Coordinates of C-alpha atoms in Angstrom, one line a residue:
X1 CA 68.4 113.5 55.7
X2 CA 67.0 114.4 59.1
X3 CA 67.9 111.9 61.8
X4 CA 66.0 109.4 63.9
X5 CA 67.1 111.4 66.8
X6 CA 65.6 115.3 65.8
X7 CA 62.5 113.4 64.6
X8 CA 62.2 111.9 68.2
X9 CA 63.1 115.3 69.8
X10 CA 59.4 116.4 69.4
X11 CA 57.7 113.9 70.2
X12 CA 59.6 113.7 73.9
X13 CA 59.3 116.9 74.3
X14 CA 55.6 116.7 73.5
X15 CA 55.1 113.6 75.9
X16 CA 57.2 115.6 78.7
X17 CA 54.6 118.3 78.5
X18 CA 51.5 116.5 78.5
X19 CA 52.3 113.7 80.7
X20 CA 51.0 115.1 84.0
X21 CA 48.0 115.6 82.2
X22 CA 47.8 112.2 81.1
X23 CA 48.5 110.8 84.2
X24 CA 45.8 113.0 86.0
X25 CA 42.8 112.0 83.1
X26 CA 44.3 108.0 83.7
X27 CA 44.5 108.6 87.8
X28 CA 41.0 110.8 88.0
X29 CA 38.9 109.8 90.8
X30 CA 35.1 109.2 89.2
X31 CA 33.7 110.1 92.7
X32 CA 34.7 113.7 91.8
X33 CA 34.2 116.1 89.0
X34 CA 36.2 116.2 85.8
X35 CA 37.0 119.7 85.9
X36 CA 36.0 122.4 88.4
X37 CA 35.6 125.6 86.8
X38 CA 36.9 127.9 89.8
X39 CA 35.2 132.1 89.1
X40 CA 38.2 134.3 90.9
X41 CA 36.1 137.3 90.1
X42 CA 33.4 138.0 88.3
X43 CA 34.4 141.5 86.8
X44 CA 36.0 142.0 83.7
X45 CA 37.8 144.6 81.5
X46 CA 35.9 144.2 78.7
X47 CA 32.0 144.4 77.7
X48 CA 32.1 141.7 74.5
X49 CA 28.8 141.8 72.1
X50 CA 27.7 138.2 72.7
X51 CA 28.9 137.9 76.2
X52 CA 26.0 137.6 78.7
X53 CA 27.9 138.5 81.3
X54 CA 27.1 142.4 81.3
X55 CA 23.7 143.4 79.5
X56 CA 23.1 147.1 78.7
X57 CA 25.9 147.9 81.1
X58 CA 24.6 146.1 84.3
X59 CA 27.0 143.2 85.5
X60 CA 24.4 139.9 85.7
X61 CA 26.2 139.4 88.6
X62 CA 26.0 142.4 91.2
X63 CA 24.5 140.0 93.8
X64 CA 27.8 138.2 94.2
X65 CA 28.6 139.2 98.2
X66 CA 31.9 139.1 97.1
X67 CA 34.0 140.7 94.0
X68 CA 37.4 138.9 94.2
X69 CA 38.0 135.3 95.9
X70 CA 40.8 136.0 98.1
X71 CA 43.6 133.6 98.5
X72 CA 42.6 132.3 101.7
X73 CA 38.9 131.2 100.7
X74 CA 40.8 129.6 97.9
X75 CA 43.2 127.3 99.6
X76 CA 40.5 126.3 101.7
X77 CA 38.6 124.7 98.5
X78 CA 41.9 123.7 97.3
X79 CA 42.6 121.8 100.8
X80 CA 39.1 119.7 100.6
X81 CA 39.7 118.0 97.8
X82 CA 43.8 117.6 97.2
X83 CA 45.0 114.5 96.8
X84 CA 41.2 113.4 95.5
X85 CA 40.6 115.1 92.7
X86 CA 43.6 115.6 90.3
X87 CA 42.1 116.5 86.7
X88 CA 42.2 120.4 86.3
X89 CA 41.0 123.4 87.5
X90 CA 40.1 126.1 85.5
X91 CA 39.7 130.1 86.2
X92 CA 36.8 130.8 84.2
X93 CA 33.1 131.0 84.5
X94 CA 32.6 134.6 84.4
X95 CA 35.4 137.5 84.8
X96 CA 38.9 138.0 83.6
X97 CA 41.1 136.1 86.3
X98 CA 44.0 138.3 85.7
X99 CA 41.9 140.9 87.6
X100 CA 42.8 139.2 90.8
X101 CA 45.8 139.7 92.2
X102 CA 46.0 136.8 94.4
X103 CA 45.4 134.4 90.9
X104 CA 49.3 133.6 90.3
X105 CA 49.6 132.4 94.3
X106 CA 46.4 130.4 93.3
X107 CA 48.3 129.0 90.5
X108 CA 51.2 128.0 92.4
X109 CA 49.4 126.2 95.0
X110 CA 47.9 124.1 92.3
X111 CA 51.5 123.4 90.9
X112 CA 52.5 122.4 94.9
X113 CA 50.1 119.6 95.1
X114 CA 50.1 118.7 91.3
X115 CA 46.6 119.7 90.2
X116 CA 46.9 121.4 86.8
X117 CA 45.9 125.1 86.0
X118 CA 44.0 126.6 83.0
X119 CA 43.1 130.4 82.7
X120 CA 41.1 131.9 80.0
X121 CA 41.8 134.9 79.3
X122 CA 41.1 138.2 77.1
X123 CA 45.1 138.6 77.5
X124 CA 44.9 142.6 78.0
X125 CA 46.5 142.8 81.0
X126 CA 49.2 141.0 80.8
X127 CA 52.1 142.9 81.5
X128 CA 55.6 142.0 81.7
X129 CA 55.2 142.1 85.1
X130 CA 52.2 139.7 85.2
X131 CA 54.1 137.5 82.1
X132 CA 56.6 136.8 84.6
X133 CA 54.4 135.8 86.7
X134 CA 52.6 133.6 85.0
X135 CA 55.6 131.6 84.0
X136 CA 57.0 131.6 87.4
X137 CA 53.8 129.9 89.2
X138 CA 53.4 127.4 86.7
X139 CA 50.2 127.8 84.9
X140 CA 49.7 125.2 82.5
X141 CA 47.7 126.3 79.9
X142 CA 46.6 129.7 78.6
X143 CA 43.6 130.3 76.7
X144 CA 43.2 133.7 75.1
X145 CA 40.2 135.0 73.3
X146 CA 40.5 136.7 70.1
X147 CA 37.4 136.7 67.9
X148 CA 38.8 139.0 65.3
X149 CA 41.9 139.0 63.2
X150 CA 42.0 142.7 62.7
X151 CA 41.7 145.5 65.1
X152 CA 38.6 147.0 63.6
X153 CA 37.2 143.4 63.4
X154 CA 38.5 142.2 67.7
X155 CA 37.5 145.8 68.7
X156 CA 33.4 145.9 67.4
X157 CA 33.2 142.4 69.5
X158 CA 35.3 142.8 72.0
X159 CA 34.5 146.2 73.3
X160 CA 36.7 148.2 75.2
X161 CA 39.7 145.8 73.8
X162 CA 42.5 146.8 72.2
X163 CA 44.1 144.2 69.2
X164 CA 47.3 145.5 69.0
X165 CA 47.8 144.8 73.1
X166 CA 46.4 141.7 73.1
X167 CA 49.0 140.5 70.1
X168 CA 52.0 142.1 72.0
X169 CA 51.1 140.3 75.3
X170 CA 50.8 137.0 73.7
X171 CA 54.0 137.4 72.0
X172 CA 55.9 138.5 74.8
X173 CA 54.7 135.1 76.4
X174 CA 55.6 133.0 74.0
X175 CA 58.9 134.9 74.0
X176 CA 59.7 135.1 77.4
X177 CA 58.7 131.5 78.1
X178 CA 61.4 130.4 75.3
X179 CA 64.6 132.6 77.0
X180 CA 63.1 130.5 80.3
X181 CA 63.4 127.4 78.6
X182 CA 60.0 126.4 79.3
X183 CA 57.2 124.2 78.0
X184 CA 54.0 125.9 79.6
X185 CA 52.1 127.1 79.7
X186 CA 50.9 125.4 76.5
X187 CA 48.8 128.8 74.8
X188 CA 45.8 128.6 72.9
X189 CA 44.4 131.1 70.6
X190 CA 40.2 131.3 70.6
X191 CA 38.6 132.1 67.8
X192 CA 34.2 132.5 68.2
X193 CA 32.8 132.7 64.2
X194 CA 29.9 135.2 63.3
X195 CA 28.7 136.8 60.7
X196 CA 30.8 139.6 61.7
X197 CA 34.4 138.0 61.2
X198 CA 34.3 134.8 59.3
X199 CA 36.0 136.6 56.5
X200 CA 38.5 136.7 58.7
X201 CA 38.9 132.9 59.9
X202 CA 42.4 132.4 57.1
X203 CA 43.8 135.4 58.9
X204 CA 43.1 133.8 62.2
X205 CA 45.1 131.1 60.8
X206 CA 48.0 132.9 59.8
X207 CA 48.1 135.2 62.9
X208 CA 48.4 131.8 64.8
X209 CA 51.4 130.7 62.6
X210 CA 53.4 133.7 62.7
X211 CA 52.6 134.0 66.4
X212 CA 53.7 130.6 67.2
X213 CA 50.9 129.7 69.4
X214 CA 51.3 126.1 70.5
X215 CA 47.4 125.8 69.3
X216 CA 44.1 127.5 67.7
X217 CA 41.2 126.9 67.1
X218 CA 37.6 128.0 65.7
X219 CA 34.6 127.9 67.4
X220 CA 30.8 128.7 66.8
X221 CA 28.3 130.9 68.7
X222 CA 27.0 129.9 72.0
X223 CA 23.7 131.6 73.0
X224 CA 23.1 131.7 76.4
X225 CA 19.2 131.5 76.6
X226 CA 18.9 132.4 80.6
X227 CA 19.9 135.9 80.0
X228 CA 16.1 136.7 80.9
X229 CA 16.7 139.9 78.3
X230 CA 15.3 139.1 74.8
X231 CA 17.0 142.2 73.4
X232 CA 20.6 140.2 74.3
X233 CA 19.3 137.3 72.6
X234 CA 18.0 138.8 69.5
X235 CA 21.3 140.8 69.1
X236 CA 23.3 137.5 69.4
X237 CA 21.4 135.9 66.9
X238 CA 22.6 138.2 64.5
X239 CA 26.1 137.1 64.7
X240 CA 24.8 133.8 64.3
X241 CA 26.6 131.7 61.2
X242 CA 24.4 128.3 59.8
X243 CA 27.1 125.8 58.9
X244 CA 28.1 122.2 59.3
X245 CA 29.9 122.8 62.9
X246 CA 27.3 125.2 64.2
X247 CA 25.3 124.3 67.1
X248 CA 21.9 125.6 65.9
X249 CA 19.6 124.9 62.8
X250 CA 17.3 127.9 61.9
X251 CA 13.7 127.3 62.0
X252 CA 11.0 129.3 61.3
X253 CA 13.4 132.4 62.2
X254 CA 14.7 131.2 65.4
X255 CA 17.4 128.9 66.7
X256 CA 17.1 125.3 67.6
X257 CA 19.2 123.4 69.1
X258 CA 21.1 120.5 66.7
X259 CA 22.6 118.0 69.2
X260 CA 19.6 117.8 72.4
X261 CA 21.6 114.6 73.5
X262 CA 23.2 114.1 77.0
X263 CA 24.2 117.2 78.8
X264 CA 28.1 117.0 78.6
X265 CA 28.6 119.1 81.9
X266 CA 27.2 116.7 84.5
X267 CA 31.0 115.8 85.2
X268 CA 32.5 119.1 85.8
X269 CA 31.9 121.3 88.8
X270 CA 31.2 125.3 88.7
X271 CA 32.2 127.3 91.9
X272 CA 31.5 130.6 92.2
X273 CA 33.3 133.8 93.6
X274 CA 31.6 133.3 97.2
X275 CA 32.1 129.3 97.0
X276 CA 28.7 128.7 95.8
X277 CA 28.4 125.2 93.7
X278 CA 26.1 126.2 90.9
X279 CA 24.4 124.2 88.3
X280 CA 26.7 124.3 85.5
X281 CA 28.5 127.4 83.4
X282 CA 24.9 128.2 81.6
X283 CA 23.3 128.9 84.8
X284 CA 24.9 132.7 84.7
X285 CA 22.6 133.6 87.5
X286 CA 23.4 131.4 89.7
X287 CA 19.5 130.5 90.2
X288 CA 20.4 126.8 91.0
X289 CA 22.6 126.3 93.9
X290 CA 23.6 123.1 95.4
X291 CA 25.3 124.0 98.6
X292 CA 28.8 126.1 99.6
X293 CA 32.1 124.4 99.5
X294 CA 33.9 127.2 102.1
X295 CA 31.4 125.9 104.6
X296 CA 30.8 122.3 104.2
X297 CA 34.1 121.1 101.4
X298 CA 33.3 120.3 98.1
X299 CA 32.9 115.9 99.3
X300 CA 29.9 116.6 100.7
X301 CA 27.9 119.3 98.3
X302 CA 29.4 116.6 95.2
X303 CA 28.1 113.7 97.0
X304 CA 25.1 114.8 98.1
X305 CA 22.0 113.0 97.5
X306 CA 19.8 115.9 95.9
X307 CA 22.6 117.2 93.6
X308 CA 23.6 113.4 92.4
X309 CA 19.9 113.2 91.2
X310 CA 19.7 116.5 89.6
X311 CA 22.6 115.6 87.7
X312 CA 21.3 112.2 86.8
X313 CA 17.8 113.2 86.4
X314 CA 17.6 116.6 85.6
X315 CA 20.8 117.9 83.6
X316 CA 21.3 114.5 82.0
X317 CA 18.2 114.6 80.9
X318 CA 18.1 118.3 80.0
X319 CA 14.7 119.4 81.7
X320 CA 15.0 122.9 82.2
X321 CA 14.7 125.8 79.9
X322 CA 18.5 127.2 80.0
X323 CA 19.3 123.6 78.6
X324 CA 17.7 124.2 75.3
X325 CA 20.5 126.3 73.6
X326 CA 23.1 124.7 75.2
X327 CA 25.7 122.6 73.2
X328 CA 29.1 122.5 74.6
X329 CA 30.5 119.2 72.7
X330 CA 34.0 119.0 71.2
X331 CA 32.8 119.0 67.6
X332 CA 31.5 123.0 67.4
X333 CA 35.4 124.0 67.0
X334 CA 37.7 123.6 64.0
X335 CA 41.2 123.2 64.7
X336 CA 43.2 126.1 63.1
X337 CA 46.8 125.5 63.5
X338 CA 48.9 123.5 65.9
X339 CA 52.8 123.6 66.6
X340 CA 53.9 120.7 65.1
X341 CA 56.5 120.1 67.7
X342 CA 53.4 120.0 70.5
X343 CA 50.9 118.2 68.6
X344 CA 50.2 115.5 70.5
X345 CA 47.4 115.5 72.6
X346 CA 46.3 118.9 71.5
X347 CA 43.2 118.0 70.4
X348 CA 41.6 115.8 73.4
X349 CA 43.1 118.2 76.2
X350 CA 42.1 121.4 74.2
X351 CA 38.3 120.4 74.7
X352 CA 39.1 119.6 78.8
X353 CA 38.3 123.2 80.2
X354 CA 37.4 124.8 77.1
X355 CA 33.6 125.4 76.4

């Protein structure tokens, strides 16, 4: 008969993990964004099918002044807002954040002042040297993106990507971050459905298991519309899958958008390589700009009038073009598979960073 005691083992070690995050969601300061999705670079190792971010081999974003957010520029964003905002911060937007070197010293700094980390990554270049790393600054969680569950499957999407890397690197993690007798960071395995891998979804599953990732999940196609390249969009849409979680209904050959209700993004906060406060993670071009939070701190481009209005009145109310395909609500993803032992919580904070 298992005892009181091992059945309450998980569930403290559970709350031990998570309650920072707790505390931070319970603490958060409405006056300031949710999340702040923080770009470190905008290049990346990678050239993925349905990934906006490089069309016909151009990079979207060449006129970025600068390619890699040193660590400087990023303690300075860092210094305007600690002890105000304490949700998350999250290196995504566009790139793959192990490209910078400064990123763990970013990490750390978070960890100093008690703001937590997430990273999103492809996982390729994680090295022992950069697993060590990881663990050592204290990132939080770690969000790697598979999309296949095979290495034919991961290497037709994810171009330039090598499965049987990726599947070493994450294990490693995990493995290394046991012998340390740590909890985080808490890893999460990505999964993006098309009509390319679905088959694949139970081996997703199973992958997940024997990898004994704290948590994975399955998500459905996101088509970013302001690519301004209809070839992009029409190739994405072949990959596109109609079910109950997807965010599109087909009509009349093209995609519509299901759920056209509030935009969920007017509470987090997208910062660019060069400190540029853009409109949210859709505007890929960076067309709508709100001010720079290296010059002026992030109070004052947040709080200004113009950019409270846009939020209220324009991205609340989804009134430009980019919004029409955009859907970034918690219910286009499946949960796959969850550690038992680190179940609690998953779900809500899985959703807090992820898009």
């Amino acid at each position: 008969m298992t005892s009181l005691s091992a059945l309450r083992a998980p569930l403290i070690d559970t709350y031990a993990y998570y309650k920072e995050y707790l505390s931070a969601y319970l603490k958060h300061n409405q006056d300031y964004p949710r999340s702040i999705f923080l770009e470190v670079t905008p290049h990346c190792n990678l050239r993925c099918v349905f990934c906006p971010c490089y069309i016909d081999g151009e990079e979207v974003f060449r006129d970025r002044a600068n390619k890699y957010m040193s660590y400087e520029t990023f303690t300075k964003i860092i210094d305007h807002i600690s002890g105000r905002f304490n949700f998350q911060i999250c290196f995504t937007y566009s790139g793959e954040p192990l490209l910078n070197r400064d990123v763990f010293n970013m990490i750390a700094y978070l960890r100093e002042r008690q703001i937590p980390s997430v990273m999103h990554s492809n996982a390729l270049l994680l090295t022992a040297d950069k697993t060590r790393q990881v663990l050592d600054a204290g990132l939080d969680r770690f969000i790697v993106s598979l999309d296949g569950a095979s290495k034919q499957t991961y290497e037709d999407v994810r171009r330039g990507g090598d499965f049987n890397t990726v599947i070493a690197n994450v294990k490693a993690l995990l493995q290394e971050r046991t012998k340390a007798g740590l909890t985080r960071p808490f890893v999460e395995m990505q999964f993006v459905v098309t009509s390319k891998n679905k088959h694949e979804v139970p081996a997703f599953q199973t992958l997940s298991r024997d990898l004994k990732v704290d948590y994975a999940r399955t998500k459905t196609l996101l088509v970013f519309q302001d690519t301004q390249n209809q070839g992009y969009i029409e190739e994405v849409k072949g990959y596109f899958v109609e079910d109950e979680v997807a965010r599109y209904n087909v009509e009349d050959g093209g995609l519509v958008l299901k759920d056209a209700s509030t935009c969920p993004e007017i509470q987090n906060c997208i910062i660019t390589v060069d400190g540029d406060v853009v409109m949210c993670c859709f505007d890929i071009h960076g067309k709508y700009k709100f001010g720079n939070c290296i010059e002026t701190g992030l109070d004052e481009v947040w709080r200004a009038e113009g950019y409270t209005e846009f939020r209220r009145d324009v991205m609340a109310k989804r009134r430009l073009s980019i919004c029409s395909f955009c859907n970034t609500s918690t219910h286009v993803s499946r949960d796959v598979y969850q550690l038992p032992r680190r179940i609690t919580f998953a779900r809500h904070f899985a959703h807090r960073g992820g898009r």
